[in-house]
Short mmCIF file of C-alpha atoms in Angstrom, two decimals:
data_model
loop_
_atom_site.label_atom_id
_atom_site.label_comp_id
_atom_site.label_asym_id
_atom_site.label_seq_id
_atom_site.Cartn_x
_atom_site.Cartn_y
_atom_site.Cartn_z
CA ASP A 1 2.07 -3.75 -8.16
CA GLN A 2 -0.66 -1.86 -10.11
CA GLN A 3 -3.83 -3.38 -8.46
CA VAL A 4 -5.32 -0.12 -7.67
CA LYS A 5 -4.66 2.80 -10.09
CA GLN A 6 -5.45 6.43 -9.87
CA ASN A 7 -4.64 7.74 -13.40
CA SER A 8 -5.03 11.58 -12.53
CA PRO A 9 -1.89 12.89 -10.64
CA SER A 10 -3.86 16.08 -10.16
CA LEU A 11 -7.32 17.73 -10.57
CA SER A 12 -8.20 21.71 -10.50
CA VAL A 13 -11.72 22.90 -9.67
CA GLN A 14 -13.44 26.04 -9.12
CA GLU A 15 -14.87 26.64 -5.65
CA GLY A 16 -18.56 25.35 -5.57
CA ARG A 17 -18.36 23.15 -8.41
CA ILE A 18 -18.17 19.45 -8.54
CA SER A 19 -14.96 17.31 -8.17
CA ILE A 20 -14.82 13.78 -9.38
CA LEU A 21 -11.89 11.69 -8.56
CA ASN A 22 -11.37 8.08 -10.14
CA CYS A 23 -10.02 4.83 -9.20
CA ASP A 24 -9.50 1.65 -11.33
CA TYR A 25 -8.87 -1.97 -9.52
CA THR A 26 -7.74 -5.40 -11.14
CA ASN A 27 -8.07 -7.48 -8.38
CA SER A 28 -11.90 -9.04 -8.04
CA MET A 29 -11.10 -10.19 -4.63
CA PHE A 30 -11.40 -6.61 -3.41
CA ASP A 31 -14.72 -6.44 -1.48
CA TYR A 32 -14.19 -3.31 0.63
CA PHE A 33 -12.91 0.14 -0.99
CA LEU A 34 -11.94 3.28 1.23
CA TRP A 35 -11.02 6.78 0.13
CA TYR A 36 -8.51 8.70 2.27
CA LYS A 37 -7.52 12.41 2.45
CA LYS A 38 -3.83 13.32 3.13
CA TYR A 39 -2.06 16.69 3.95
CA PRO A 40 1.52 16.86 3.55
CA ALA A 41 3.58 15.70 6.37
CA GLU A 42 0.33 14.06 7.96
CA GLY A 43 -1.10 10.47 8.16
CA PRO A 44 -4.12 9.54 5.90
CA THR A 45 -7.51 10.70 6.96
CA PHE A 46 -10.24 8.51 6.54
CA LEU A 47 -13.33 10.03 4.45
CA ILE A 48 -15.45 7.69 3.12
CA SER A 49 -15.96 3.90 2.25
CA ILE A 50 -18.04 1.68 0.36
CA SER A 51 -18.53 -2.20 0.50
CA SER A 52 -18.69 -4.31 -2.80
CA ILE A 53 -22.52 -5.16 -1.97
CA LYS A 54 -23.48 -1.46 -2.66
CA ASP A 55 -23.07 0.65 -5.57
CA LYS A 56 -23.28 4.01 -3.71
CA ASN A 57 -22.36 5.51 -0.20
CA GLU A 58 -23.20 9.01 0.59
CA ASP A 59 -21.70 11.33 3.41
CA GLY A 60 -22.61 14.66 3.44
CA ARG A 61 -20.85 16.45 0.58
CA PHE A 62 -18.88 13.16 -0.25
CA THR A 63 -20.34 10.28 -2.27
CA VAL A 64 -18.59 7.20 -3.61
CA PHE A 65 -19.82 5.36 -6.39
CA LEU A 66 -18.74 1.71 -7.16
CA ASN A 67 -18.91 -0.02 -10.63
CA LYS A 68 -18.28 -3.68 -9.98
CA SER A 69 -18.33 -4.67 -13.48
CA ALA A 70 -15.79 -1.90 -14.61
CA LYS A 71 -13.73 -2.49 -11.59
CA HIS A 72 -14.03 1.22 -11.32
CA LEU A 73 -14.92 3.63 -8.33
CA SER A 74 -15.36 7.56 -8.00
CA LEU A 75 -15.39 10.09 -5.59
CA HIS A 76 -17.86 13.01 -5.84
CA ILE A 77 -17.18 16.00 -3.70
CA VAL A 78 -19.98 18.60 -4.03
CA PRO A 79 -19.76 21.35 -3.41
CA SER A 80 -16.16 21.68 -3.38
CA GLN A 81 -14.42 24.11 -0.78
CA PRO A 82 -10.80 25.37 -0.65
CA GLY A 83 -10.29 22.98 2.45
CA ASP A 84 -11.00 20.20 0.35
CA SER A 85 -7.53 20.81 -1.26
CA ALA A 86 -5.39 17.53 -0.52
CA VAL A 87 -4.02 14.33 -1.77
CA TYR A 88 -6.88 11.80 -2.00
CA PHE A 89 -6.09 8.02 -2.00
CA CYS A 90 -8.15 5.30 -3.05
CA ALA A 91 -7.37 2.00 -1.19
CA ALA A 92 -9.02 -1.51 -1.28
CA SER A 93 -9.00 -4.59 0.97
CA GLU A 94 -9.70 -8.08 0.65
CA GLY A 95 -11.75 -8.57 3.60
CA SER A 96 -11.65 -8.10 7.42
CA GLY A 97 -7.98 -7.48 8.80
CA SER A 98 -6.30 -7.74 5.35
CA ARG A 99 -4.13 -5.27 4.35
CA LEU A 100 -5.01 -2.26 2.35
CA THR A 101 -3.76 -1.77 -1.36
CA PHE A 102 -3.33 2.18 -2.12
CA GLY A 103 -3.44 3.92 -5.24
CA GLU A 104 -0.88 6.59 -6.20
CA GLY A 105 -3.16 9.44 -5.15
CA THR A 106 -4.71 12.56 -6.80
CA GLN A 107 -3.63 16.11 -5.81
CA LEU A 108 -6.92 17.95 -5.71
CA THR A 109 -6.77 21.88 -5.72
CA VAL A 110 -9.85 23.69 -5.02
CA ASN A 111 -9.65 27.49 -6.22
CA PRO A 112 -11.44 30.39 -4.55
CA GLU B 1 -12.26 11.49 19.31
CA PRO B 2 -9.90 8.55 19.67
CA GLU B 3 -6.93 8.43 17.66
CA VAL B 4 -3.55 6.66 16.81
CA THR B 5 -0.54 8.41 17.85
CA GLN B 6 3.21 7.66 16.80
CA THR B 7 6.33 8.78 18.23
CA PRO B 8 8.83 10.12 17.12
CA SER B 9 7.74 12.46 14.69
CA HIS B 10 10.85 12.62 13.18
CA GLN B 11 13.96 10.39 13.45
CA VAL B 12 17.32 10.76 11.85
CA THR B 13 19.94 7.72 11.89
CA GLN B 14 22.97 6.44 10.40
CA MET B 15 22.84 3.52 8.18
CA GLY B 16 23.55 0.53 10.09
CA GLN B 17 21.65 1.61 13.24
CA GLU B 18 18.73 0.13 14.82
CA VAL B 19 15.55 2.11 15.13
CA ILE B 20 12.33 1.61 16.87
CA LEU B 21 8.86 3.60 15.83
CA ARG B 22 6.50 3.53 18.42
CA CYS B 23 2.64 3.66 17.89
CA VAL B 24 -0.37 3.75 20.25
CA PRO B 25 -3.30 2.24 18.57
CA ILE B 26 -6.86 3.01 19.09
CA SER B 27 -7.64 1.52 22.52
CA ASN B 28 -10.57 -0.99 21.83
CA HIS B 29 -8.93 -2.20 18.16
CA LEU B 30 -7.61 -5.34 17.52
CA TYR B 31 -5.76 -5.18 14.51
CA PHE B 32 -2.48 -3.33 13.77
CA TYR B 33 -0.61 -2.41 10.85
CA TRP B 34 2.49 -0.65 9.43
CA TYR B 35 2.73 0.85 6.22
CA ARG B 36 5.28 2.95 4.54
CA GLN B 37 5.45 5.90 1.86
CA ILE B 38 8.85 6.56 0.13
CA LEU B 39 8.91 10.05 -1.16
CA GLY B 40 6.87 10.22 -4.50
CA GLN B 41 5.50 6.73 -4.43
CA LYS B 42 2.67 4.80 -3.13
CA VAL B 43 1.64 3.89 0.41
CA GLU B 44 2.91 0.53 0.98
CA PHE B 45 1.90 -2.17 3.32
CA LEU B 46 4.51 -3.89 5.45
CA VAL B 47 2.84 -5.83 8.11
CA SER B 48 -0.36 -6.65 9.87
CA PHE B 49 -0.71 -7.90 13.86
CA TYR B 50 -3.42 -9.59 15.40
CA ASN B 51 -3.45 -11.66 18.52
CA ASN B 52 0.01 -11.10 19.60
CA GLU B 53 1.24 -12.20 16.21
CA ILE B 54 1.99 -11.44 12.74
CA SER B 55 -1.00 -12.23 10.57
CA GLU B 56 0.03 -10.85 7.36
CA LYS B 57 3.61 -9.41 5.74
CA SER B 58 4.99 -7.89 2.69
CA GLU B 59 7.77 -8.69 0.37
CA ILE B 60 9.36 -5.71 2.00
CA PHE B 61 8.94 -6.84 5.59
CA ASP B 62 12.36 -9.09 5.64
CA ASP B 63 14.56 -10.06 8.54
CA GLN B 64 15.66 -6.61 9.40
CA PHE B 65 12.30 -5.84 10.42
CA SER B 66 10.30 -6.92 13.51
CA VAL B 67 7.08 -5.95 15.44
CA GLU B 68 6.10 -6.05 18.79
CA ARG B 69 3.25 -5.27 21.28
CA PRO B 70 5.35 -4.91 24.42
CA ASP B 71 2.39 -3.86 26.52
CA GLY B 72 -1.35 -3.23 26.46
CA SER B 73 -1.12 -0.20 24.60
CA ASN B 74 1.88 0.31 22.21
CA PHE B 75 2.81 -1.07 19.10
CA THR B 76 6.54 -0.80 17.77
CA LEU B 77 8.37 -1.26 14.75
CA LYS B 78 12.06 -2.23 14.70
CA ILE B 79 14.41 -1.92 11.76
CA ARG B 80 17.54 -3.71 13.13
CA SER B 81 20.11 -2.36 10.51
CA THR B 82 18.86 0.53 8.68
CA LYS B 83 19.67 1.04 4.95
CA LEU B 84 19.53 4.32 3.02
CA GLU B 85 16.47 2.97 1.10
CA ASP B 86 14.53 2.74 4.68
CA SER B 87 14.15 6.58 4.22
CA ALA B 88 10.53 7.01 4.13
CA MET B 89 7.23 8.08 6.34
CA TYR B 90 6.22 5.08 8.45
CA PHE B 91 2.31 4.92 9.33
CA CYS B 92 0.74 3.11 12.08
CA ALA B 93 -2.93 2.10 11.58
CA SER B 94 -5.46 0.10 13.71
CA SER B 95 -8.84 -1.39 13.05
CA ASP B 96 -11.75 -2.86 14.88
CA ALA B 97 -11.96 -6.10 13.02
CA GLY B 98 -15.14 -7.42 14.34
CA ASP B 99 -17.52 -9.60 12.59
CA LYS B 100 -18.38 -7.58 9.89
CA PRO B 101 -16.54 -7.47 6.61
CA GLU B 102 -16.01 -3.94 6.39
CA GLU B 103 -13.69 -2.51 8.68
CA THR B 104 -12.03 0.64 8.38
CA GLN B 105 -8.21 1.17 9.09
CA TYR B 106 -7.21 4.67 10.85
CA PHE B 107 -3.63 6.05 10.60
CA GLY B 108 -1.28 7.94 12.85
CA PRO B 109 0.30 11.03 11.49
CA GLY B 110 3.61 9.18 10.86
CA THR B 111 7.17 9.23 11.62
CA ARG B 112 9.55 10.63 8.91
CA LEU B 113 12.59 8.17 9.15
CA LEU B 114 15.94 9.63 7.32
CA VAL B 115 19.12 7.13 7.08
CA LEU B 116 21.93 8.91 6.29
#
């Protein structure tokens, strides 16, 4: 099941710089997209989301961009902080109450 | 801030034994979910539950699995006869599925199940 794919298993950036995490999907029925952050031995923590009717959503240092024609979304973190170091999962759903389909995750490391 | 809680945090069991994983969803939420993550793999959907019945289940969720909402607060996942391959982190999630199409699922901290 490769409906949601995160091609970069890891990303390393310097503190203060921008982190860009990418996610691609194949299912055109997905209409809601979410990013979760996960620390080892903890559950996924909701970060930010975007509906398919939008192309951008911003919350503080976090911005998610959606390109429906390319079936691609990205998460921008500016400025990156060492506390942002975690695994970031992209997830998608087909509507209210339906299952989330997750990507493989990207390990972000922010170096001081 | 309301959160999803799960017990136990860790469970070790012998192959063939029954286990029950427990979850307390966020109190005003209506949809409940179980997911699992086998070490090194993706987070996978198991089952969703709404209005006291299963609304959707994956191919993983076979006859060995069952879910129940025994009272107004708990949501449980039972594995009747555990296999080695059931070893994973199991996450409970809940959401407030109102009329809006965007509905965020909030996850608990997980139960690490080890089948020996």
